[in-house]
Amino acid sequence: MGSGTFPGMNDLDPIAIYVLFEERDPQTECCQDNQAVCRSLGQPTFVPSMASEDIAKLAETLAKTQVAGGQLSFKGKSLKLNTAEDAKDVIKEIEDFDGLEALRLEGNTVGVEAAKVIAKALEKKSELKRCHWSDMFTGRLRSEIPPALISLGEGLITAGAQLVELDLSDNAFGPDGVRGFEALLKSPACFTLHELKLNNCGMGIGGGKILAAALTECHRKSSAQGKPLALKVFVAGRNRLENDGATALAEAFGIIGTLEEVHMPQNGINHPGVTALAQAFSINPLLRVINLNDNTFTEKGAVAMAETLKTLRQVEVINFGDCLVRSKGAVAIADAVRGGLPKLKELNLSFCEIKRDAALVVAEAVADKAELEKLDLNGNALGEEGCEQLQEVLDSFNMAKVLASLSDDEGDDEEEEDEEGEEDDDEEEEEDEDEDEEEEEEEEEEPQQRGQGEESATPSRKITDPNSGEPAPVLSSPPPTDLSTFLSFPSPEKLLRLGPKVSVLIVQQTDTSDPEKVVSTFLKVASVYRDEASVKTAVLDAVDALMKKAFSSSSFNSNTFLTRLLIHMGLLKSEDKIKAIPSLYGPLMVLNHMVQQDYFPKSLVPLLLAFVTKPNGALEICSFARHSLLQTLYKI
């Protein structure tokens, strides 16, 4: 065996390497242990016979390339890669790395020429999935960054890579820089993208619009291939997106519908942009983290966001710190928390100009949040007595430990409150009106500003918020939706886009002889149920068409259908270990309609009644829908 080389080395996990070459007694016990490790990893067994200097060389090699799990890292090496010659060592390591899945270039500076030759090396790396490329243009002119990004993107496209993560944070490329990776985002290389991180890039309104259009196009193209873009994590803090940029992105989010984390702090977004985002969030039911820290909600934005929070069931972290939600906004958010959000772990409403009574309402709202780890109300106007009352309220729930420090409380001047309480409310309304007037002025000025390096926006259209019924401005018409796109990632907007033909399409493309497939389609349609008339009608019509055909078929097993439905709803245990759907509200409301129809077998009512009556946490969260269904079942 040669020095520093041995069978299977390239495939071993770094932890296994450490186990194999940890200094131990070189007798039989060591050999047996090493052979056992090799067998567990599926590697050829062997007896190590490497001298200490060989191990040192191996360690040096591993440290040099920083290889781990298919990852090649040059992170933080402060490399100045201007020319092809400068980049030759980087290129060699990329070319020599088999199975490259992640490439880290953070903390270096890459010029146009160096980017071209690195891109050439990437053309043969089809397995690349993660590009950690933040902070890699330090000291570069902004004009250098777009061509460098274009070259790197072309390399990935040529390779046929299928990215799951792209991180370009902390690269101050501005709106033009977004053009640099626009083609990449629209290409098949990003159809599989799960995480997009663009923190602190200075994109501005123009860059936000370009980005939104690219994501929308990516979703359209990927949907056409039967696998719609399923973006999970979006990060774009400190980008000066403002209302227009946020609204453009909100439209893209609404089309995508699969987001789990959204981080957009410090973007100068006011209540119109916040309202648009709230609308988009309502049709992203998997959202777990919402971070809009240091934007300006005011009461209007806070109320809109609160209405959306009432529809979401997976949210774990809410960060609205420094967002000026004020007392009325805080009460609205508290109402949303009280009525739902069973998985909430962190609620940040710090530095939001919240007064004592509203803060106490927030504290009372978290009483049943068993998973809550942190409640941050620091920097508000509670006063010493209010801080004590807040702690007492939480202590009564045995939750005092979740309260964050109140060291920066602004104090509570009771006399000022008595004299100026009403004036404060008037001032809030006046500020909101002032913001509206400023926005109208900006809209009037916008046509004159276009043509200076930015394309004209598509004439705005209005779509209705599925929860509040209020229109929210968006920038362009969405691409047409087909049934497979809707069924892959259901949303009310996608259902409505299918038009009157939706019922026929669902019946045609669902095997109504198979109870499991009928259950699957039923739940996907029911999951987008809303009280808004247009959505409600579309959902119920589609369900009626599907179930009428299924129940009328002599080959359809109605009992199996109901059993499988109860399993997927988490109301009946199964050996299949099927994961229950996240929210029962839509299915319960649709069942309430369905059981009243002539096509529904009345023989199934006793079984359904028995399971809806049984104690169940998921049912208790949807108490209104459950009660309505029970009332109907008792009458049948």
CSV table of C-alpha atoms in Angstrom, one decimal, residues 110-538:
chain,number,residue,atom,x,y,z
A,110,VAL,CA,-13.0,36.7,-8.2
A,111,GLY,CA,-12.5,38.8,-11.4
A,112,VAL,CA,-14.0,38.4,-14.8
A,113,GLU,CA,-11.2,36.4,-16.4
A,114,ALA,CA,-10.8,34.1,-13.4
A,115,ALA,CA,-14.6,33.5,-13.3
A,116,LYS,CA,-14.4,32.4,-17.0
A,117,VAL,CA,-11.8,29.7,-16.4
A,118,ILE,CA,-13.5,28.5,-13.1
A,119,ALA,CA,-16.8,28.3,-15.1
A,120,LYS,CA,-15.0,26.1,-17.7
A,121,ALA,CA,-13.9,23.7,-14.9
A,122,LEU,CA,-17.5,23.6,-13.6
A,123,GLU,CA,-18.8,22.5,-17.0
A,124,LYS,CA,-18.0,18.9,-16.2
A,125,LYS,CA,-19.4,18.9,-12.7
A,126,SER,CA,-22.9,17.8,-13.2
A,127,GLU,CA,-23.3,16.6,-9.6
A,128,LEU,CA,-22.9,20.1,-8.2
A,129,LYS,CA,-25.8,21.0,-6.0
A,130,ARG,CA,-24.7,23.8,-3.6
A,131,CYS,CA,-23.0,27.0,-4.5
A,132,HIS,CA,-21.8,28.9,-1.5
A,133,TRP,CA,-20.7,32.1,-3.3
A,134,SER,CA,-21.3,34.9,-0.8
A,135,ASP,CA,-18.8,37.7,-0.4
A,136,MET,CA,-16.6,36.7,-3.4
A,137,PHE,CA,-16.4,40.0,-5.2
A,138,THR,CA,-14.6,42.2,-2.5
A,139,GLY,CA,-13.0,45.2,-4.0
A,140,ARG,CA,-14.4,44.6,-7.5
A,141,LEU,CA,-16.0,47.3,-9.6
A,142,ARG,CA,-19.8,46.7,-9.9
A,143,SER,CA,-19.3,46.5,-13.7
A,144,GLU,CA,-17.1,43.4,-13.2
A,145,ILE,CA,-19.7,41.4,-11.3
A,146,PRO,CA,-22.5,40.8,-13.9
A,147,PRO,CA,-20.1,39.2,-16.5
A,148,ALA,CA,-18.4,37.1,-13.8
A,149,LEU,CA,-21.8,35.8,-12.6
A,150,ILE,CA,-22.9,35.2,-16.2
A,151,SER,CA,-19.8,33.0,-16.9
A,152,LEU,CA,-20.3,31.0,-13.7
A,153,GLY,CA,-24.0,30.5,-14.5
A,154,GLU,CA,-23.2,29.3,-18.0
A,155,GLY,CA,-20.8,26.8,-16.6
A,156,LEU,CA,-23.5,25.3,-14.3
A,157,ILE,CA,-26.0,25.3,-17.2
A,158,THR,CA,-23.6,23.5,-19.5
A,159,ALA,CA,-22.8,21.0,-16.8
A,160,GLY,CA,-26.4,20.1,-16.5
A,161,ALA,CA,-26.2,20.7,-12.7
A,162,GLN,CA,-29.3,20.6,-10.6
A,163,LEU,CA,-28.8,23.1,-7.8
A,164,VAL,CA,-30.6,22.9,-4.5
A,165,GLU,CA,-28.9,25.9,-2.9
A,166,LEU,CA,-27.5,29.2,-4.3
A,167,ASP,CA,-26.0,31.7,-1.9
A,168,LEU,CA,-24.8,35.0,-3.4
A,169,SER,CA,-25.2,37.1,-0.2
A,170,ASP,CA,-22.9,40.0,0.7
A,171,ASN,CA,-22.1,40.7,-2.9
A,172,ALA,CA,-22.9,44.4,-3.5
A,173,PHE,CA,-23.9,43.9,-7.1
A,174,GLY,CA,-27.0,46.1,-7.2
A,175,PRO,CA,-29.9,45.7,-9.8
A,176,ASP,CA,-27.4,45.0,-12.6
A,177,GLY,CA,-25.9,42.1,-10.7
A,178,VAL,CA,-29.3,40.4,-10.7
A,179,ARG,CA,-29.1,40.4,-14.5
A,180,GLY,CA,-25.9,38.4,-14.0
A,181,PHE,CA,-27.6,35.3,-12.7
A,182,GLU,CA,-31.1,35.9,-14.2
A,183,ALA,CA,-30.4,33.3,-17.0
A,184,LEU,CA,-29.2,30.8,-14.4
A,185,LEU,CA,-32.4,31.2,-12.4
A,186,LYS,CA,-34.5,30.6,-15.5
A,187,SER,CA,-32.5,27.5,-16.6
A,188,PRO,CA,-33.1,23.8,-15.7
A,189,ALA,CA,-30.1,24.2,-13.4
A,190,CYS,CA,-32.4,25.9,-10.9
A,191,PHE,CA,-35.6,23.9,-11.5
A,192,THR,CA,-34.6,22.0,-8.4
A,193,LEU,CA,-33.6,25.0,-6.2
A,194,HIS,CA,-34.7,24.8,-2.6
A,195,GLU,CA,-32.7,27.7,-1.0
A,196,LEU,CA,-32.0,31.1,-2.5
A,197,LYS,CA,-29.9,33.5,-0.4
A,198,LEU,CA,-29.4,37.0,-1.5
A,199,ASN,CA,-28.8,38.9,1.7
A,200,ASN,CA,-27.2,42.4,1.6
A,201,CYS,CA,-26.8,42.6,-2.2
A,202,GLY,CA,-28.3,46.1,-2.7
A,203,MET,CA,-30.7,44.8,-5.3
A,204,GLY,CA,-33.1,47.8,-5.0
A,205,ILE,CA,-36.6,47.9,-6.5
A,206,GLY,CA,-35.3,47.2,-10.0
A,207,GLY,CA,-33.4,44.1,-8.9
A,208,GLY,CA,-36.4,42.9,-6.9
A,209,LYS,CA,-38.6,43.0,-10.0
A,210,ILE,CA,-36.0,41.2,-12.1
A,211,LEU,CA,-35.6,38.6,-9.5
A,212,ALA,CA,-39.4,38.1,-9.2
A,213,ALA,CA,-39.8,37.7,-12.9
A,214,ALA,CA,-36.9,35.2,-13.1
A,215,LEU,CA,-38.4,33.1,-10.3
A,216,THR,CA,-41.8,33.2,-12.0
A,217,GLU,CA,-40.3,32.1,-15.3
A,218,CYS,CA,-38.4,29.3,-13.5
A,219,HIS,CA,-41.6,28.0,-12.0
A,220,ARG,CA,-43.4,28.2,-15.4
A,221,LYS,CA,-40.7,26.3,-17.2
A,222,SER,CA,-40.2,23.7,-14.5
A,223,SER,CA,-44.0,23.1,-14.3
A,224,ALA,CA,-44.1,22.5,-18.0
A,225,GLN,CA,-41.7,19.6,-17.3
A,226,GLY,CA,-43.9,18.2,-14.6
A,227,LYS,CA,-41.7,19.2,-11.6
A,228,PRO,CA,-42.6,22.7,-10.5
A,229,LEU,CA,-40.0,24.8,-8.7
A,230,ALA,CA,-40.3,24.0,-5.0
A,231,LEU,CA,-38.4,26.8,-3.3
A,232,LYS,CA,-38.3,26.4,0.4
A,233,VAL,CA,-35.9,29.1,1.8
A,234,PHE,CA,-35.8,32.7,0.5
A,235,VAL,CA,-33.3,35.2,2.1
A,236,ALA,CA,-33.1,38.8,0.9
A,237,GLY,CA,-32.5,41.1,3.8
A,238,ARG,CA,-30.9,44.6,3.5
A,239,ASN,CA,-31.7,45.0,-0.2
A,240,ARG,CA,-33.8,48.3,-0.3
A,241,LEU,CA,-36.6,46.4,-2.0
A,242,GLU,CA,-39.3,48.9,-0.7
A,243,ASN,CA,-42.9,48.4,-1.6
A,244,ASP,CA,-42.6,47.8,-5.3
A,245,GLY,CA,-39.8,45.2,-5.0
A,246,ALA,CA,-41.6,43.4,-2.2
A,247,THR,CA,-44.9,43.4,-4.1
A,248,ALA,CA,-43.2,41.9,-7.2
A,249,LEU,CA,-41.6,39.2,-5.1
A,250,ALA,CA,-45.0,38.6,-3.3
A,251,GLU,CA,-46.6,37.7,-6.6
A,252,ALA,CA,-43.8,35.2,-7.3
A,253,PHE,CA,-44.2,33.7,-3.8
A,254,GLY,CA,-47.9,33.3,-4.4
A,255,ILE,CA,-47.2,31.4,-7.6
A,256,ILE,CA,-44.6,29.2,-6.1
A,257,GLY,CA,-46.5,28.2,-3.0
A,258,THR,CA,-43.9,26.0,-1.3
A,259,LEU,CA,-41.9,28.5,0.9
A,260,GLU,CA,-41.0,27.4,4.4
A,261,GLU,CA,-38.7,30.3,5.4
A,262,VAL,CA,-38.8,33.9,4.3
A,263,HIS,CA,-36.2,36.4,5.6
A,264,MET,CA,-36.6,40.0,4.3
A,265,PRO,CA,-35.5,42.3,7.1
A,266,GLN,CA,-34.5,45.9,6.7
A,267,ASN,CA,-35.9,46.6,3.2
A,268,GLY,CA,-37.8,49.8,3.7
A,269,ILE,CA,-41.2,48.0,3.2
A,270,ASN,CA,-44.3,49.9,4.3
A,271,HIS,CA,-47.8,48.6,4.7
A,272,PRO,CA,-48.7,48.2,1.0
A,273,GLY,CA,-45.7,45.9,0.5
A,274,VAL,CA,-46.4,44.1,3.8
A,275,THR,CA,-50.0,43.5,2.8
A,276,ALA,CA,-48.9,42.0,-0.5
A,277,LEU,CA,-46.5,39.7,1.3
A,278,ALA,CA,-49.2,38.7,3.7
A,279,GLN,CA,-51.4,37.7,0.8
A,280,ALA,CA,-48.6,35.6,-0.7
A,281,PHE,CA,-47.8,34.0,2.7
A,282,SER,CA,-51.4,32.9,3.0
A,283,ILE,CA,-51.0,30.6,0.0
A,284,ASN,CA,-47.7,29.1,1.3
A,285,PRO,CA,-49.1,26.8,4.0
A,286,LEU,CA,-45.7,25.3,4.9
A,287,LEU,CA,-44.2,28.5,6.2
A,288,ARG,CA,-42.2,28.0,9.4
A,289,VAL,CA,-40.2,31.2,9.6
A,290,ILE,CA,-41.3,34.7,8.8
A,291,ASN,CA,-38.6,37.4,9.4
A,292,LEU,CA,-39.6,40.9,8.4
A,293,ASN,CA,-37.6,42.7,11.1
A,294,ASP,CA,-37.0,46.4,10.7
A,295,ASN,CA,-39.7,47.2,8.1
A,296,THR,CA,-42.7,49.5,8.8
A,297,PHE,CA,-46.0,47.7,9.2
A,298,THR,CA,-48.1,50.3,11.0
A,299,GLU,CA,-51.6,49.1,12.0
A,300,LYS,CA,-52.7,48.4,8.4
A,301,GLY,CA,-49.8,46.1,7.6
A,302,ALA,CA,-50.0,44.4,11.0
A,303,VAL,CA,-53.7,43.6,10.6
A,304,ALA,CA,-53.2,42.2,7.1
A,305,MET,CA,-50.3,40.0,8.4
A,306,ALA,CA,-52.4,38.9,11.4
A,307,GLU,CA,-55.2,37.7,9.1
A,308,THR,CA,-52.7,35.6,7.2
A,309,LEU,CA,-51.3,34.1,10.4
A,310,LYS,CA,-54.7,32.8,11.2
A,311,THR,CA,-54.5,30.6,8.2
A,312,LEU,CA,-51.0,29.2,8.8
A,313,ARG,CA,-50.4,26.1,11.0
A,314,GLN,CA,-46.7,25.4,10.6
A,315,VAL,CA,-45.2,28.7,11.7
A,316,GLU,CA,-42.5,28.4,14.4
A,317,VAL,CA,-40.7,31.8,14.2
A,318,ILE,CA,-42.2,35.3,13.8
A,319,ASN,CA,-39.8,38.2,13.8
A,320,PHE,CA,-41.6,41.5,13.5
A,321,GLY,CA,-39.2,43.3,15.7
A,322,ASP,CA,-38.7,47.0,15.0
A,323,CYS,CA,-41.6,47.0,12.6
A,324,LEU,CA,-43.8,49.7,14.2
A,325,VAL,CA,-46.8,47.4,14.6
A,326,ARG,CA,-48.0,49.7,17.5
A,327,SER,CA,-50.6,48.7,20.0
A,328,LYS,CA,-53.5,48.0,17.7
A,329,GLY,CA,-51.3,45.9,15.4
A,330,ALA,CA,-50.0,44.0,18.4
A,331,VAL,CA,-53.5,43.2,19.5
A,332,ALA,CA,-54.4,41.9,16.0
A,333,ILE,CA,-51.3,39.7,16.0
A,334,ALA,CA,-52.2,38.5,19.5
A,335,ASP,CA,-55.6,37.5,18.3
A,336,ALA,CA,-54.0,35.4,15.5
A,337,VAL,CA,-51.6,33.8,17.9
A,338,ARG,CA,-54.4,32.9,20.4
A,339,GLY,CA,-56.5,31.2,17.7
A,340,GLY,CA,-53.8,29.2,16.0
A,341,LEU,CA,-50.1,28.8,15.5
A,342,PRO,CA,-49.8,25.6,17.6
A,343,LYS,CA,-46.1,25.2,16.7
A,344,LEU,CA,-45.0,28.7,17.6
A,345,LYS,CA,-41.5,28.8,19.2
A,346,GLU,CA,-40.5,32.4,18.9
A,347,LEU,CA,-42.4,35.7,18.7
A,348,ASN,CA,-40.5,39.0,18.4
A,349,LEU,CA,-42.4,42.2,18.7
A,350,SER,CA,-39.6,44.3,20.2
A,351,PHE,CA,-39.2,48.0,19.5
A,352,CYS,CA,-42.6,48.3,18.0
A,353,GLU,CA,-44.1,51.2,20.1
A,354,ILE,CA,-46.4,48.8,21.9
A,355,LYS,CA,-48.0,50.0,25.2
A,356,ARG,CA,-48.6,48.1,28.4
A,357,ASP,CA,-52.2,46.9,27.8
A,358,ALA,CA,-51.5,45.6,24.3
A,359,ALA,CA,-48.3,43.9,25.5
A,360,LEU,CA,-50.4,42.1,28.2
A,361,VAL,CA,-52.8,40.9,25.5
A,362,VAL,CA,-49.9,39.5,23.6
A,363,ALA,CA,-48.7,37.7,26.8
A,364,GLU,CA,-52.1,36.2,27.4
A,365,ALA,CA,-52.3,35.0,23.8
A,366,VAL,CA,-49.3,32.7,24.2
A,367,ALA,CA,-50.7,30.8,27.2
A,368,ASP,CA,-51.3,27.6,25.4
A,369,LYS,CA,-48.2,27.6,23.2
A,370,ALA,CA,-46.4,24.6,24.7
A,371,GLU,CA,-43.5,24.9,22.3
A,372,LEU,CA,-42.8,28.6,22.8
A,373,GLU,CA,-39.2,29.3,23.7
A,374,LYS,CA,-38.9,33.1,23.4
A,375,LEU,CA,-41.3,36.1,23.6
A,376,ASP,CA,-39.5,39.4,22.9
A,377,LEU,CA,-41.3,42.6,23.9
A,378,ASN,CA,-38.2,44.6,24.7
A,379,GLY,CA,-37.9,48.2,23.7
A,380,ASN,CA,-41.6,49.0,23.9
A,381,ALA,CA,-43.5,51.4,26.3
A,382,LEU,CA,-44.5,49.2,29.2
A,383,GLY,CA,-43.1,51.1,32.2
A,384,GLU,CA,-41.8,49.5,35.3
A,385,GLU,CA,-45.2,48.4,36.5
A,386,GLY,CA,-46.1,47.1,33.0
A,387,CYS,CA,-42.9,45.0,33.0
A,388,GLU,CA,-43.8,43.5,36.3
A,389,GLN,CA,-47.4,42.8,35.2
A,390,LEU,CA,-46.1,41.1,32.0
A,391,GLN,CA,-43.8,38.8,34.0
A,392,GLU,CA,-46.7,38.0,36.4
A,393,VAL,CA,-49.0,37.1,33.6
A,394,LEU,CA,-46.4,34.7,32.0
A,395,ASP,CA,-45.5,33.3,35.5
A,396,SER,CA,-49.2,32.4,35.9
A,397,PHE,CA,-48.8,30.1,32.9
A,398,ASN,CA,-45.4,28.8,34.1
A,399,MET,CA,-43.9,30.5,31.1
A,400,ALA,CA,-41.9,33.3,32.7
A,401,LYS,CA,-38.7,31.8,31.4
A,402,VAL,CA,-39.7,32.5,27.7
A,403,LEU,CA,-39.7,36.3,28.2
A,404,ALA,CA,-36.7,38.0,26.8
A,405,SER,CA,-34.9,40.9,28.6
A,406,LEU,CA,-36.9,44.1,29.0
A,407,SER,CA,-33.8,46.2,29.7
A,408,ASP,CA,-34.5,48.6,26.9
A,409,ASP,CA,-38.1,49.4,27.8
A,410,GLU,CA,-39.0,53.0,26.8
A,411,GLY,CA,-41.1,53.6,30.0
A,412,ASP,CA,-44.7,54.5,30.4
A,413,ASP,CA,-45.7,58.1,31.1
A,414,GLU,CA,-49.3,57.6,32.4
A,415,GLU,CA,-50.1,61.3,32.4
A,416,GLU,CA,-49.0,61.6,28.8
A,417,GLU,CA,-51.1,58.5,27.9
A,418,ASP,CA,-54.2,60.1,29.6
A,419,GLU,CA,-53.8,63.4,27.8
A,420,GLU,CA,-52.5,62.2,24.4
A,421,GLY,CA,-54.0,58.7,24.1
A,422,GLU,CA,-56.6,59.7,21.6
A,423,GLU,CA,-54.1,61.9,19.8
A,424,ASP,CA,-51.7,58.9,19.3
A,425,ASP,CA,-54.4,57.0,17.5
A,426,ASP,CA,-55.2,60.0,15.3
A,427,GLU,CA,-51.4,60.4,14.5
A,428,GLU,CA,-51.2,56.8,13.5
A,429,GLU,CA,-54.1,57.2,11.1
A,430,GLU,CA,-52.6,60.4,9.7
A,431,GLU,CA,-49.2,58.8,9.2
A,432,ASP,CA,-50.8,55.9,7.3
A,433,GLU,CA,-52.6,58.5,5.2
A,434,ASP,CA,-49.4,60.4,4.6
A,435,GLU,CA,-47.7,57.1,3.5
A,436,ASP,CA,-50.6,56.5,1.0
A,437,GLU,CA,-50.2,60.0,-0.4
A,438,GLU,CA,-46.5,59.6,-0.8
A,439,GLU,CA,-47.0,56.2,-2.5
A,440,GLU,CA,-49.5,57.8,-4.9
A,441,GLU,CA,-47.0,60.5,-5.7
A,442,GLU,CA,-44.3,57.9,-6.3
A,443,GLU,CA,-46.6,56.1,-8.7
A,444,GLU,CA,-47.2,59.3,-10.6
A,445,GLU,CA,-43.5,59.9,-10.9
A,446,GLU,CA,-42.6,56.3,-11.9
A,447,PRO,CA,-43.5,56.6,-15.6
A,448,GLN,CA,-41.0,59.5,-15.9
A,449,GLN,CA,-38.3,57.5,-14.2
A,450,ARG,CA,-38.6,54.5,-16.4
A,451,GLY,CA,-36.3,54.0,-19.3
A,452,GLN,CA,-33.2,54.9,-17.2
A,453,GLY,CA,-31.8,51.4,-17.1
A,454,GLU,CA,-35.0,49.7,-16.0
A,455,GLU,CA,-37.7,48.1,-18.1
A,456,SER,CA,-41.3,49.3,-17.9
A,457,ALA,CA,-43.4,47.2,-15.6
A,458,THR,CA,-46.3,45.3,-16.9
A,459,PRO,CA,-49.6,47.2,-16.2
A,460,SER,CA,-50.7,46.3,-12.7
A,461,ARG,CA,-53.6,43.9,-12.0
A,462,LYS,CA,-55.3,43.2,-8.8
A,463,ILE,CA,-55.8,39.7,-7.2
A,464,THR,CA,-58.0,39.2,-4.1
A,465,ASP,CA,-56.5,38.2,-0.8
A,466,PRO,CA,-58.2,34.9,0.0
A,467,ASN,CA,-58.6,35.8,3.6
A,468,SER,CA,-59.4,39.5,3.8
A,469,GLY,CA,-61.1,39.8,0.4
A,470,GLU,CA,-59.1,43.0,-0.2
A,471,PRO,CA,-57.2,43.5,-3.4
A,472,ALA,CA,-53.4,43.7,-3.4
A,473,PRO,CA,-51.4,45.2,-6.2
A,474,VAL,CA,-49.3,42.9,-8.3
A,475,LEU,CA,-47.2,43.6,-11.4
A,476,SER,CA,-47.9,41.1,-14.1
A,477,SER,CA,-50.3,38.3,-15.1
A,478,PRO,CA,-49.2,34.9,-13.9
A,479,PRO,CA,-48.4,32.1,-16.4
A,480,PRO,CA,-51.3,29.7,-17.2
A,481,THR,CA,-51.7,26.8,-14.7
A,482,ASP,CA,-52.4,23.2,-15.6
A,483,LEU,CA,-53.9,20.6,-13.3
A,484,SER,CA,-50.6,18.9,-12.6
A,485,THR,CA,-49.2,22.2,-11.3
A,486,PHE,CA,-52.1,22.7,-9.0
A,487,LEU,CA,-52.0,19.1,-7.7
A,488,SER,CA,-48.3,19.3,-7.1
A,489,PHE,CA,-48.5,22.5,-5.0
A,490,PRO,CA,-52.2,23.5,-4.4
A,491,SER,CA,-53.2,27.1,-3.9
A,492,PRO,CA,-56.5,29.0,-4.2
A,493,GLU,CA,-55.0,31.2,-7.0
A,494,LYS,CA,-53.9,28.2,-9.0
A,495,LEU,CA,-57.3,26.6,-8.7
A,496,LEU,CA,-59.1,29.7,-9.9
A,497,ARG,CA,-56.7,30.0,-12.8
A,498,LEU,CA,-57.8,26.7,-14.1
A,499,GLY,CA,-61.2,28.3,-14.7
A,500,PRO,CA,-64.6,26.5,-15.2
A,501,LYS,CA,-62.9,23.4,-16.7
A,502,VAL,CA,-61.4,22.5,-13.4
A,503,SER,CA,-64.1,20.0,-12.4
A,504,VAL,CA,-63.9,18.2,-15.7
A,505,LEU,CA,-60.1,18.1,-15.6
A,506,ILE,CA,-60.0,16.6,-12.1
A,507,VAL,CA,-62.5,13.9,-13.0
A,508,GLN,CA,-60.6,13.1,-16.2
A,509,GLN,CA,-57.2,12.9,-14.6
A,510,THR,CA,-58.1,11.0,-11.4
A,511,ASP,CA,-58.5,7.2,-11.3
A,512,THR,CA,-61.9,7.2,-9.5
A,513,SER,CA,-61.7,3.4,-9.1
A,514,ASP,CA,-58.8,3.8,-6.7
A,515,PRO,CA,-59.8,5.0,-3.3
A,516,GLU,CA,-56.3,6.1,-2.4
A,517,LYS,CA,-56.0,8.3,-5.5
A,518,VAL,CA,-59.4,9.8,-4.9
A,519,VAL,CA,-58.4,10.6,-1.3
A,520,SER,CA,-55.2,12.3,-2.5
A,521,THR,CA,-57.1,14.5,-5.0
A,522,PHE,CA,-59.9,15.3,-2.5
A,523,LEU,CA,-57.4,16.5,0.2
A,524,LYS,CA,-55.4,18.6,-2.3
A,525,VAL,CA,-58.6,20.4,-3.5
A,526,ALA,CA,-60.0,20.7,0.0
A,527,SER,CA,-56.7,22.1,1.4
A,528,VAL,CA,-57.3,25.4,-0.6
A,529,TYR,CA,-60.8,25.9,0.7
A,530,ARG,CA,-61.5,29.6,1.7
A,531,ASP,CA,-64.6,31.4,2.8
A,532,GLU,CA,-64.2,33.8,-0.2
A,533,ALA,CA,-67.1,33.0,-2.5
A,534,SER,CA,-65.1,32.4,-5.8
A,535,VAL,CA,-62.6,30.0,-4.1
A,536,LYS,CA,-65.3,28.2,-2.1
A,537,THR,CA,-67.5,27.6,-5.2
A,538,ALA,CA,-64.5,26.3,-7.2
